[in-house]
Coordinates of C-alpha atoms in Angstrom, one line a residue:
L1 CA 4.5 -7.4 8.1
S2 CA 1.0 -8.8 7.7
V3 CA 0.0 -11.5 10.1
V4 CA -3.0 -13.6 9.1
S5 CA -2.9 -16.2 11.9
A6 CA -0.5 -17.9 14.3
S7 CA 1.0 -19.8 11.4
V8 CA 0.5 -17.5 8.3
A9 CA 2.3 -14.2 7.8
W10 CA 3.8 -12.2 4.9
A11 CA 6.6 -9.6 5.0
S12 CA 8.1 -7.2 2.5
G13 CA 11.2 -5.0 2.1
T14 CA 13.8 -3.5 -0.1
R15 CA 14.9 -4.8 -3.5
G16 CA 11.6 -6.5 -4.2
T17 CA 11.7 -8.6 -1.0
V18 CA 8.6 -10.7 -0.2
L19 CA 8.7 -13.4 2.5
R20 CA 5.9 -15.8 3.5
T21 CA 5.5 -18.4 6.2
T22 CA 2.6 -20.9 6.4
D23 CA 3.8 -22.8 9.4
G24 CA 5.0 -19.9 11.6
V25 CA 8.6 -21.2 11.6
R26 CA 10.1 -21.4 8.1
W27 CA 10.0 -18.4 5.8
Q28 CA 10.0 -18.7 2.0
A29 CA 11.6 -15.9 -0.1
I30 CA 9.3 -15.1 -3.0
S31 CA 10.3 -13.3 -6.2
V32 CA 8.1 -10.7 -7.9
A33 CA 9.2 -10.6 -11.5
G34 CA 10.4 -7.2 -12.7
A35 CA 10.4 -5.7 -9.1
E36 CA 13.9 -6.6 -8.1
K37 CA 14.9 -2.9 -7.8
L38 CA 11.8 -1.7 -6.0
D39 CA 11.3 -1.0 -2.3
F40 CA 8.2 -2.8 -1.0
R41 CA 7.0 -0.6 1.9
D42 CA 3.6 -2.2 2.6
I43 CA 2.0 -5.6 2.4
H44 CA -1.5 -6.9 3.1
A45 CA -2.2 -10.6 3.3
V46 CA -5.7 -12.1 3.1
D47 CA -4.6 -15.7 3.7
G48 CA -1.7 -18.0 2.9
S49 CA -2.4 -17.7 -0.8
T50 CA -3.6 -14.1 -1.4
A51 CA -1.6 -11.0 -0.7
L52 CA -0.9 -7.5 -2.1
V53 CA 2.4 -5.7 -1.9
M54 CA 3.0 -2.0 -2.5
S55 CA 6.2 -0.4 -3.7
A56 CA 7.1 3.2 -2.8
G57 CA 9.1 5.5 -4.9
P58 CA 8.7 8.4 -7.4
G59 CA 6.2 8.0 -10.2
A60 CA 6.0 4.6 -11.6
A61 CA 8.2 3.2 -8.8
S62 CA 5.0 3.3 -6.8
G63 CA 2.8 0.3 -7.6
I64 CA 0.8 -2.6 -6.3
W65 CA 1.1 -6.3 -7.1
R66 CA -1.3 -9.1 -6.2
T67 CA -0.9 -12.8 -5.9
S68 CA -3.6 -15.4 -5.3
D69 CA -1.4 -18.5 -5.6
G70 CA 1.0 -18.1 -2.6
G71 CA 3.4 -15.9 -4.6
G72 CA 3.8 -18.2 -7.5
T73 CA 2.6 -15.5 -9.9
W74 CA 2.1 -11.8 -9.3
R75 CA -0.1 -9.4 -11.3
Q76 CA 0.5 -5.6 -11.2
V77 CA -2.9 -4.1 -10.3
A78 CA -2.0 -0.5 -9.9
L79 CA 0.7 2.0 -11.0
N80 CA 1.2 5.6 -10.0
S81 CA 0.7 7.5 -13.2
Y82 CA 1.9 10.8 -11.8
P83 CA 5.7 11.4 -12.2
E84 CA 5.8 13.5 -9.1
G85 CA 3.6 11.1 -7.1
F86 CA 4.9 8.9 -4.3
W87 CA 2.8 6.3 -2.5
D88 CA 3.3 5.9 1.2
S89 CA 0.9 3.3 2.7
M90 CA -1.8 0.8 2.1
A91 CA -4.5 -0.6 4.4
F92 CA -7.5 -2.9 4.2
W93 CA -10.8 -2.8 6.1
D94 CA -11.5 -6.4 5.0
A95 CA -10.6 -8.8 2.2
G96 CA -12.3 -6.6 -0.4
N97 CA -12.0 -3.0 0.7
G98 CA -8.7 -1.1 0.8
I99 CA -7.0 2.3 0.6
V100 CA -3.7 3.6 -0.7
F101 CA -2.3 6.9 0.4
G102 CA 0.4 9.0 -1.3
D103 CA 2.2 12.3 -1.1
P104 CA 0.6 15.4 -2.7
V105 CA 0.3 15.8 -6.4
Q106 CA -0.8 19.3 -7.5
G107 CA -1.5 20.3 -3.9
K108 CA -3.7 17.3 -3.0
F109 CA -2.8 14.0 -1.3
Q110 CA -3.2 10.9 -3.5
V111 CA -5.9 8.5 -2.2
Y112 CA -7.0 5.4 -4.1
V113 CA -9.6 2.8 -3.0
T114 CA -10.5 -0.7 -4.0
A115 CA -13.7 -2.6 -3.4
D116 CA -12.7 -5.9 -5.1
G117 CA -9.8 -7.1 -3.1
G118 CA -7.3 -4.9 -4.9
L119 CA -7.9 -6.1 -8.4
N120 CA -9.0 -2.5 -9.4
W121 CA -8.2 0.9 -7.9
R122 CA -9.8 4.3 -8.4
E123 CA -8.5 7.6 -7.3
L124 CA -10.6 9.6 -4.9
Q125 CA -11.4 13.2 -5.7
A126 CA -12.5 14.4 -2.2
S127 CA -12.4 17.6 -0.3
G128 CA -10.1 17.8 2.7
L129 CA -7.1 16.2 0.9
E130 CA -5.4 19.5 0.3
A131 CA -1.8 19.5 1.5
Q132 CA -0.1 22.3 3.5
K133 CA 3.2 23.7 2.2
D134 CA 6.0 21.1 2.5
E135 CA 3.5 18.5 3.9
G136 CA 4.1 14.8 3.1
S137 CA 3.9 11.4 4.7
F138 CA 6.2 8.6 5.9
A139 CA 7.0 5.8 3.4
A140 CA 9.6 3.8 5.2
S141 CA 7.2 1.6 7.2
G142 CA 3.8 1.6 5.4
T143 CA 2.1 2.9 8.6
A144 CA 0.9 6.3 7.5
V145 CA -2.7 5.1 7.0
A146 CA -4.8 3.0 9.5
V147 CA -8.3 1.8 9.1
S148 CA -11.1 0.8 11.5
G149 CA -14.6 -0.4 11.3
A150 CA -16.2 -0.5 7.9
R151 CA -15.1 2.9 6.5
D152 CA -13.0 5.0 8.8
A153 CA -9.4 5.8 7.8
W154 CA -6.7 7.9 9.5
I155 CA -3.8 9.4 7.6
A156 CA -0.7 10.7 9.4
T157 CA 1.3 13.5 7.8
G158 CA 4.4 15.6 8.6
G159 CA 7.0 17.9 7.1
A160 CA 4.9 21.0 7.3
Q161 CA 4.9 23.5 10.2
A162 CA 2.5 21.1 12.0
A163 CA 1.9 17.4 11.6
R164 CA -1.7 16.4 11.0
V165 CA -3.9 13.3 11.2
L166 CA -6.6 13.3 8.5
R167 CA -9.8 11.3 9.0

């Protein structure tokens, strides 16, 4: 769920589900062409017209779509190119700057960032993203990453001997 105001909110779910309200009462079901079999696990809304939705799944089942016309059309703006990858969460500091977090690939967590409202994403190659044995994250709710201020991000993990919060 991504709430923009008292009247505007967007929601996402399984089998390509996207919902939007612009009056806070009536919800509109919106179709994302080609995504009917995907599980949308995170959504970020900028306003009543612009939103990004993230699917979670192995490899190419993890992707991001963006609309700027209230869900009339969607453009895929990111796709997980690692067959063993699995994206878990997405968060935005503001309308332009965002982050996507995914389970480890080759021993390092996947982290992607955008500075243009989600139109383009680049993978971060940073130290401190090394995963412990059996460590992963939580994809069911899109809440494994949280942001604050202009640049701080916190990432929750689990599955290993000890859960961690990365900053």
